[in-house]
Coordinates of C-alpha atoms and ligand atoms in Angstrom, one line a residue:
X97 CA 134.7 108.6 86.7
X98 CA 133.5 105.6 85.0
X99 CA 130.7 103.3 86.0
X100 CA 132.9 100.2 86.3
X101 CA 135.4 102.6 88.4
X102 CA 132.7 103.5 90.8
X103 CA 131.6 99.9 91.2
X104 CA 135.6 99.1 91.7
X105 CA 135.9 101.3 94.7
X106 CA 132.1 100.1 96.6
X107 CA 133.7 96.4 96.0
X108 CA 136.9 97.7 97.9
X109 CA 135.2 99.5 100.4
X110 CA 132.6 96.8 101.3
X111 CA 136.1 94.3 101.7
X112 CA 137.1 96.5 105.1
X113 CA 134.1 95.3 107.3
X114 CA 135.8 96.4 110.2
X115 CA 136.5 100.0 109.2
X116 CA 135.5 102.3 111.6
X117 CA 136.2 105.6 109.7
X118 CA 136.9 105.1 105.7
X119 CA 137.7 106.5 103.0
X120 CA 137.9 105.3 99.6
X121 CA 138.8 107.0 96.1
X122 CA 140.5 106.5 92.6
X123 CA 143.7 109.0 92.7
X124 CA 145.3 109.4 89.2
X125 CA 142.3 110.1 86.2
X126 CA 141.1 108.2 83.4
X127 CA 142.6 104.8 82.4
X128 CA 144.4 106.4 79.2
X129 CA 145.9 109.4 80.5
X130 CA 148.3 107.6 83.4
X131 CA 150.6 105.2 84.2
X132 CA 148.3 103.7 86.7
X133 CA 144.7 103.9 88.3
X134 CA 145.3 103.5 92.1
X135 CA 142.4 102.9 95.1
X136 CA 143.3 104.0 98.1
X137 CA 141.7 102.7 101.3
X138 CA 142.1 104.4 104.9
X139 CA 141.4 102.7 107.9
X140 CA 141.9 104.9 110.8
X141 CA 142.0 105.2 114.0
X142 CA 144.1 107.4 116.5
X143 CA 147.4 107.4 115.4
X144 CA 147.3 104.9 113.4
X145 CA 146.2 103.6 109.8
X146 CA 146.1 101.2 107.3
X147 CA 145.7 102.0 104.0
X148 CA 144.3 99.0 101.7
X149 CA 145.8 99.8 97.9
X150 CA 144.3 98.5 94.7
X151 CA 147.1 99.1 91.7
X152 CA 145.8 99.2 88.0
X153 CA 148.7 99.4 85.5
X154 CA 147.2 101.5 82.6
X155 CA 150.7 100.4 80.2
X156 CA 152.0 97.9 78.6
X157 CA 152.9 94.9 80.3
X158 CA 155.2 94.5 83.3
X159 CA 157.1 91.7 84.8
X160 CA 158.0 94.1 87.9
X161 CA 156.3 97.6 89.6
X162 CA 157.3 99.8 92.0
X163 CA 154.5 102.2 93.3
X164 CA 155.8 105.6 94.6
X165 CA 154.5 108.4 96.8
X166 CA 155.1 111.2 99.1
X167 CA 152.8 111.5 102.2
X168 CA 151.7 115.4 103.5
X169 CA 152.3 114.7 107.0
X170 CA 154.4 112.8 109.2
X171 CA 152.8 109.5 108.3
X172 CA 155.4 106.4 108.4
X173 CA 154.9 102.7 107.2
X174 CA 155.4 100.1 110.5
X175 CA 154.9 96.8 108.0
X176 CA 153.0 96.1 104.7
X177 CA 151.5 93.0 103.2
X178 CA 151.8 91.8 99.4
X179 CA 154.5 94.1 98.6
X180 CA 157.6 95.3 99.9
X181 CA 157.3 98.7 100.9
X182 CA 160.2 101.0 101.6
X183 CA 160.0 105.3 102.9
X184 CA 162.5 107.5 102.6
X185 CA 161.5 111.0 104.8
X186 CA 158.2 111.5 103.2
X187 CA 158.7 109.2 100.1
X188 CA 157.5 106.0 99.9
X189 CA 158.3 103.1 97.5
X190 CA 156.0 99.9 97.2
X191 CA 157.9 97.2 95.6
X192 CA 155.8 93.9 94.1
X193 CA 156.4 90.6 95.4
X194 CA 157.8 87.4 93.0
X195 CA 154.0 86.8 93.4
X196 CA 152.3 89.9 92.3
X197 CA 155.2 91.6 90.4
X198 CA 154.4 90.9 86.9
X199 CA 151.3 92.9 85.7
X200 CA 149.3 92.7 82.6
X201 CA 148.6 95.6 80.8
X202 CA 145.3 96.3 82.2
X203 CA 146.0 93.9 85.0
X204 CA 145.8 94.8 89.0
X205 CA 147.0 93.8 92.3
X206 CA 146.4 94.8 95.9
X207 CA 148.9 95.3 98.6
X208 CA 148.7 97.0 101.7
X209 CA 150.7 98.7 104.9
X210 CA 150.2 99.7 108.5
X211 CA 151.5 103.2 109.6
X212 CA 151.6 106.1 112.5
X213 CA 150.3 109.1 112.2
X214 CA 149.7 112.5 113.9
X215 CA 147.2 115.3 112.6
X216 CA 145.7 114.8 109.0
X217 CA 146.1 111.6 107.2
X218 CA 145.3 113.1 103.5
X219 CA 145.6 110.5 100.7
X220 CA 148.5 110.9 98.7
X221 CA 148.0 112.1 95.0
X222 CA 151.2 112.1 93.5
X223 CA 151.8 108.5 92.8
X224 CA 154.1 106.8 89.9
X225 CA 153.8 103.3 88.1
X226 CA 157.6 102.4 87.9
X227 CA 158.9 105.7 87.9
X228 CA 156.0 107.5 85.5
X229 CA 153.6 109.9 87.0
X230 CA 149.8 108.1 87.3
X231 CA 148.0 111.3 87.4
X232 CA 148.5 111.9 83.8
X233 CA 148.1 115.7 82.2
X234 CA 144.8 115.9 84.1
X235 CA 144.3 117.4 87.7
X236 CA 144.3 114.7 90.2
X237 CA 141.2 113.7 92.1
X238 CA 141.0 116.2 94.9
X239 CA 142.0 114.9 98.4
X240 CA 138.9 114.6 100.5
X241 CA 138.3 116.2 104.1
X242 CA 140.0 113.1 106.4
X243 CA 137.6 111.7 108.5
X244 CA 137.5 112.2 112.0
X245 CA 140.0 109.1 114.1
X246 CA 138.3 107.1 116.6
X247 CA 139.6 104.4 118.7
X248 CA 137.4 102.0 118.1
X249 CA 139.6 100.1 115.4
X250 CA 142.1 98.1 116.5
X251 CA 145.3 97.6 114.6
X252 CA 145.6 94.2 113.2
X253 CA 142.3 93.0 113.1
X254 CA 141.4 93.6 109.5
X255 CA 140.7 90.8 107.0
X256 CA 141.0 92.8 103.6
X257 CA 141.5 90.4 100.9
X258 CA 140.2 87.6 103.1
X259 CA 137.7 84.7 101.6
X260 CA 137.4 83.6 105.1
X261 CA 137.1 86.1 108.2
X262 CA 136.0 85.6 111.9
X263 CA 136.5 87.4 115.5
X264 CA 133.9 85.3 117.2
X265 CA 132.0 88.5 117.9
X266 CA 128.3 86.5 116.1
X267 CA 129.0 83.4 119.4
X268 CA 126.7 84.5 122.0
X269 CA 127.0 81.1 124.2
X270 CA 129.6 79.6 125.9
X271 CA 129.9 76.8 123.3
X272 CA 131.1 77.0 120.0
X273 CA 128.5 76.8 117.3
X274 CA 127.9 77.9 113.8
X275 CA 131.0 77.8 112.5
X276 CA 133.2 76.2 114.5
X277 CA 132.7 72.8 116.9
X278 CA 134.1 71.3 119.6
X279 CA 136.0 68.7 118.4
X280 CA 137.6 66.2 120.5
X281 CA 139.5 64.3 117.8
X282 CA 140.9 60.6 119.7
X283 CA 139.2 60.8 122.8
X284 CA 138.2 63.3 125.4
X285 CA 139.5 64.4 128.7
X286 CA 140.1 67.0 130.5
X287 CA 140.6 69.7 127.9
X288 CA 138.2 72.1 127.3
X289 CA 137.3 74.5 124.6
X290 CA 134.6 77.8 125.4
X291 CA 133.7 80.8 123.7
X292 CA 135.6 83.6 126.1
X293 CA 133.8 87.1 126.1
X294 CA 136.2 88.9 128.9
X295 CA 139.4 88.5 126.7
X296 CA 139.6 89.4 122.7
X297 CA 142.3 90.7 120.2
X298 CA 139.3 92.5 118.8
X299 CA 135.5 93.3 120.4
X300 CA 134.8 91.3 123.0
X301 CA 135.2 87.8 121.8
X302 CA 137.5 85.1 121.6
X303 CA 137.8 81.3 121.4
X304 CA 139.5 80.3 124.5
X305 CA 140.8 76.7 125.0
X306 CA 142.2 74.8 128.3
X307 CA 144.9 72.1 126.8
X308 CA 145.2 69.3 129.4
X309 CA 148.3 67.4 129.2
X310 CA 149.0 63.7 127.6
X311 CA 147.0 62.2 124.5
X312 CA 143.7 61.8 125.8
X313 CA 142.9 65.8 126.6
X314 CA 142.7 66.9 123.1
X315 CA 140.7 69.9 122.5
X316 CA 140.0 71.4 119.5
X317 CA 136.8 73.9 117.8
X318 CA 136.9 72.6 114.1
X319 CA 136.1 74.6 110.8
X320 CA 135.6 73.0 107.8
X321 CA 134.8 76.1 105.5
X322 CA 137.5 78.2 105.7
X323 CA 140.1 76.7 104.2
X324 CA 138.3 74.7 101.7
X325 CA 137.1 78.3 100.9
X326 CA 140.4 79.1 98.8
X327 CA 142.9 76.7 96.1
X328 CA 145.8 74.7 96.5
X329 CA 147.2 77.8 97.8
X330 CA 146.1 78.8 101.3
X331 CA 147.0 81.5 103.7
X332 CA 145.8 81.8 107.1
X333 CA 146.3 84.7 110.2
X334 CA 145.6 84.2 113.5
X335 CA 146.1 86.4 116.6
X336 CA 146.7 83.7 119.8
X337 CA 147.9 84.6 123.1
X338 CA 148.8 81.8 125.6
X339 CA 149.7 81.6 129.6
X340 CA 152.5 79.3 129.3
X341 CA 155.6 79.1 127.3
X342 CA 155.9 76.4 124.7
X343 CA 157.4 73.0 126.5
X344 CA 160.2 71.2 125.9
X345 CA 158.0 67.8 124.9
X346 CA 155.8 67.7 121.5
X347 CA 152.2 70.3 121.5
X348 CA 150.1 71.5 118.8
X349 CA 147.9 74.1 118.6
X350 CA 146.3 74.5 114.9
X351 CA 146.2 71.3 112.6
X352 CA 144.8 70.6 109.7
X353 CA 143.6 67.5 107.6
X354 CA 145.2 66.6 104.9
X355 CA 143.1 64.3 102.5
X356 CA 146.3 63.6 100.5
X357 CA 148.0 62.0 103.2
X358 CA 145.5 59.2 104.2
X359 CA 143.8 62.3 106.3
X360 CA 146.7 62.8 108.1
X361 CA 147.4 65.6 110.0
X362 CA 149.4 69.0 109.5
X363 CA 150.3 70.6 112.8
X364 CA 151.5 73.6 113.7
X365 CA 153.3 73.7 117.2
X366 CA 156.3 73.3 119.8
X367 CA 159.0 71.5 120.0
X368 CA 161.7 72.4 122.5
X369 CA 160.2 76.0 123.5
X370 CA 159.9 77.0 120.1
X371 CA 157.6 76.9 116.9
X372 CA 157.5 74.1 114.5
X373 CA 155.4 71.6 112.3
X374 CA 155.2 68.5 112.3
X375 CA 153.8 66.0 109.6
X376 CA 151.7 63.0 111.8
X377 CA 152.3 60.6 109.2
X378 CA 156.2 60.1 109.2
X379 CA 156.5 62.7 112.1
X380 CA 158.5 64.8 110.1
X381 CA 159.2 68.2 111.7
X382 CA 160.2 71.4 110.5
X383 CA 162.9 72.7 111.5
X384 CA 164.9 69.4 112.0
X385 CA 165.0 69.2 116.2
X386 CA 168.9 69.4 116.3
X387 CA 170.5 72.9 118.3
X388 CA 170.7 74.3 115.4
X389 CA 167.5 73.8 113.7
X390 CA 165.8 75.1 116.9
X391 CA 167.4 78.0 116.9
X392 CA 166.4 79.3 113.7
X393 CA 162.8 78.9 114.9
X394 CA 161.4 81.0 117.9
X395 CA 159.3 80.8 120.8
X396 CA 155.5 82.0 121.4
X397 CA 155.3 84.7 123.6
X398 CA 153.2 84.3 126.4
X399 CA 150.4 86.7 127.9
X400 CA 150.4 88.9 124.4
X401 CA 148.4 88.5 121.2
X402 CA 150.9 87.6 118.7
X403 CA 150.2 88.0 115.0
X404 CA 150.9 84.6 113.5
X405 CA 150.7 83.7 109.6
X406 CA 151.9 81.2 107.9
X407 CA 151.0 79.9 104.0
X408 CA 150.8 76.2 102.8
X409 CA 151.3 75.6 99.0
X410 CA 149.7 72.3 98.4
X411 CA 150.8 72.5 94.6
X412 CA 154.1 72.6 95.2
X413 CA 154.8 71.7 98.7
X414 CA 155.8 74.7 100.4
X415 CA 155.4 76.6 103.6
X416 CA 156.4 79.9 104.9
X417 CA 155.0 81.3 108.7
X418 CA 155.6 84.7 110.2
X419 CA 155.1 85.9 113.5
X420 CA 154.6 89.0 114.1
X421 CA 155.0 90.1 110.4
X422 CA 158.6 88.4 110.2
X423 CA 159.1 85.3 108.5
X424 CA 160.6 82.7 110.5
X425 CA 163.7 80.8 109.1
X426 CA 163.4 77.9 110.6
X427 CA 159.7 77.3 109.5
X428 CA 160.3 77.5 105.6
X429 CA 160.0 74.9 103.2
X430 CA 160.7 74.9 100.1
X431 CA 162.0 72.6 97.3
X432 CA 165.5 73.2 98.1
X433 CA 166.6 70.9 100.8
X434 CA 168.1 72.6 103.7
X435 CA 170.1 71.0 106.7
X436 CA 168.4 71.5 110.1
X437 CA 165.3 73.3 108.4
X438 CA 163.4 70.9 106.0
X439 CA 166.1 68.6 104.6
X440 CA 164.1 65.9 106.4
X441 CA 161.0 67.2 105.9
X442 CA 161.5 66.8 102.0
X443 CA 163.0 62.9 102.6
X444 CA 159.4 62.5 101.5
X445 CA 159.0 63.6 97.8
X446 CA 156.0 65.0 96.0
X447 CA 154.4 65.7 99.1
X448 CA 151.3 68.1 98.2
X449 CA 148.7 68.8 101.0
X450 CA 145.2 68.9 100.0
X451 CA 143.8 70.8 103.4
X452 CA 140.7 70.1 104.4
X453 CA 140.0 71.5 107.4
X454 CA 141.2 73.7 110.5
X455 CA 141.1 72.8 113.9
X456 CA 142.5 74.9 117.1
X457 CA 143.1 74.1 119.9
X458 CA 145.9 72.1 121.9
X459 CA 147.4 68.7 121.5
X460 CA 150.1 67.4 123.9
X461 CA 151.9 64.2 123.2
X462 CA 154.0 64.5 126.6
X463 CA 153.5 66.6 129.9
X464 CA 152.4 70.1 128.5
X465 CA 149.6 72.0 129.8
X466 CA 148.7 75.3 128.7
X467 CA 145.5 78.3 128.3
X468 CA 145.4 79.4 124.6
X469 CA 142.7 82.5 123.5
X470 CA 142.5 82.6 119.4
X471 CA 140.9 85.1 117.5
X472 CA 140.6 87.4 114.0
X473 CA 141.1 84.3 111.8
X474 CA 141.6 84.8 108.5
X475 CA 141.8 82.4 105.6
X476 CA 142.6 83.7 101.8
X477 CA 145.0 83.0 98.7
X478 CA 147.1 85.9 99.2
X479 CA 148.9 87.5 102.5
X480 CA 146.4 88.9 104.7
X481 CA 148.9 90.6 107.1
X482 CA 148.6 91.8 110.7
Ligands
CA71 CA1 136.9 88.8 118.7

């Protein structure tokens, strides 16, 4: 193994700062001898995993991959990130996205999955670059011993790939600080937000905010160095859970500034019961509020953590948002105008968001009232996942 391989694999491992049991190594052999180099990062706990991959393509240039493996035990793939990942019994077949298909020669990527598991979890050592065996004519790298599971990693909570990651577990007072601040953007009333340590997605920490109803009881925490920690092109997870079901009437609950549109706000809310966004300077909403715009968005469950992603492109004017690792129809916007989705959202032209900020918390234009909890947020250029 090389010396720039061995610095490869501590700069993967010192990515999963939330791993409670790890292991890290470089299946396939020397750059020459196969198709691919791969990295292979377990995060385990009982029976579960994820397993963080870093793909090397050791050929000649690609404008698509697939990534193939068989697992040793009855491991199966629940959802992936950053590539579209398919098993078959014990084979599996990662796919790249439009994003992160083509691959120079020499060139990497990283994608990811979650998956179940009973028993051992032993890394996989027969993997193929688009159908050609990465292990060359040398042995592979032997499996190592897995580690021992523990519970104390929670599914979901990682921020792998992340320029911007935080749980809340460094707020010790009952006021936000440090990173985020209260923020109380028109005026304040009775909304309130607090640092929560009783209810958390992960450890024992969360940013908990009381939304009052009407204009005046805005209440926000604001962070100003996540997303200016990434380009024009900016993903963002959060796990929130709420105690009351999206109104009928106009909320938000995550908005950002956007200094391209006289510092404007982006929101990200409800609309009659269900998800949407909503531009404040033309109120533009996406999906279009007719029936049938609604319906291809979807409401926020209540009294769970839900995984919710979405992705702003501010250099081309798109968005995409998932919930709970599926994309949402009715929240995607592209260039392609689409009645009842963002047809009237693109009545505007050349609109690109420069994001400046994040703030989250609840905003109510009408009569809603509502107790949100947000945690493990996490801000990068590529899908983070759930
Ligand atoms: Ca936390």
């Amino acid at each position: 193994m090389s010396k720039s391989r061995v610095r490869g694999v501590a700069a993967l491992v010192s990515t999963v700062l939330l791993a409670a049991s790890l292991v890290a190594l470089w299946a396939g052999s020397a750059p020459a001898a196969g198709a691919c180099g791969v990295g292979y990062t377990l995060n385990q706990w009982t029976g579960g995993f994820t397993a963080q991959v870093h793909l090397t393509n050791n050929g000649a240039a690609v404008s698509s991959w697939t990534l193939s493996w068989s697992f040793g035990g009855d491991q199966k793939v629940t959802s992936a990130w950053n590539a579209t990942v398919v098993q078959s019994g014990a084979v599996v077949t990662a796919t790249g996205e439009s994003y992160n298909g083509a691959l120079a020669s020499g060139g990497s990527t990283d994608f990811g999955f979650q998956g179940t598991n009973s028993g051992t979890n032993a890394v996989p050592t027969d993997f193929a670059f688009n159908g050609v065996s990465c292990s060359g004519d040398s042995t592979p790298t032997p499996t190592p011993t897995s580690p021992t599971p523990t519970t104390s990693a929670p599914p979901g909570s990682g921020c792998a790939g992340a320029a911007f990651c935080d749980g809340f577990e460094d707020q010790t007072g009952s006021t936000p600080t440090g990173s985020w601040q209260a923020s109380y953007p028109d005026c304040q009333g009775t909304g309130t937000v607090s640092i929560d340590h009783t209810v958390a997605h992960s450890g024992g920490t969360s940013l908990r905010v009381d939304g009052g109803s009407t204009y005046c009881n805005h209440a926000f925490a604001l962070n100003t160095t996540g997303i200016t920690s990434v380009g024009a092109v900016k993903y963002v997870r959060m796990y929130v859970r709420h105690t009351t079901a999206l109104p009928t009437g106009h909320v938000a609950f995550a908005t950002m500034t956007d200094a391209a549109d006289g510092n404007k706000h982006l929101r990200l809310g409800g609309q009659n019961q269900a998800l949407q966004w909503n531009r404040e300077s033309d109120d533009a909403t996406l999906p279009a509020q007719s029936p049938a715009g609604v319906a291809l968005s979807v409401p926020l469950p209540v009294n769970q953590w839900s995984c919710l992603e979405y992705m702003v492109d501010g250099s081309t004017g798109s968005m995409s948002t998932w919930l709970n690792g599926t994309e949402v129809a009715g929240l995607h916007l592209d260039q392609t105008p689409t009645p009842d989705v963002d047809a009237q959202w693109l009545g505007r032209s050349n609109w690109r968001p420069q994001l400046t900020d994040l703030r989250l918390g609840w905003e109510s234009y009408a009569g809603g009232t509502d107790t949100l909890w947000y945690d493990d947020i996490a801000i990068g250029s590529a899908r983070i996942g759930c």
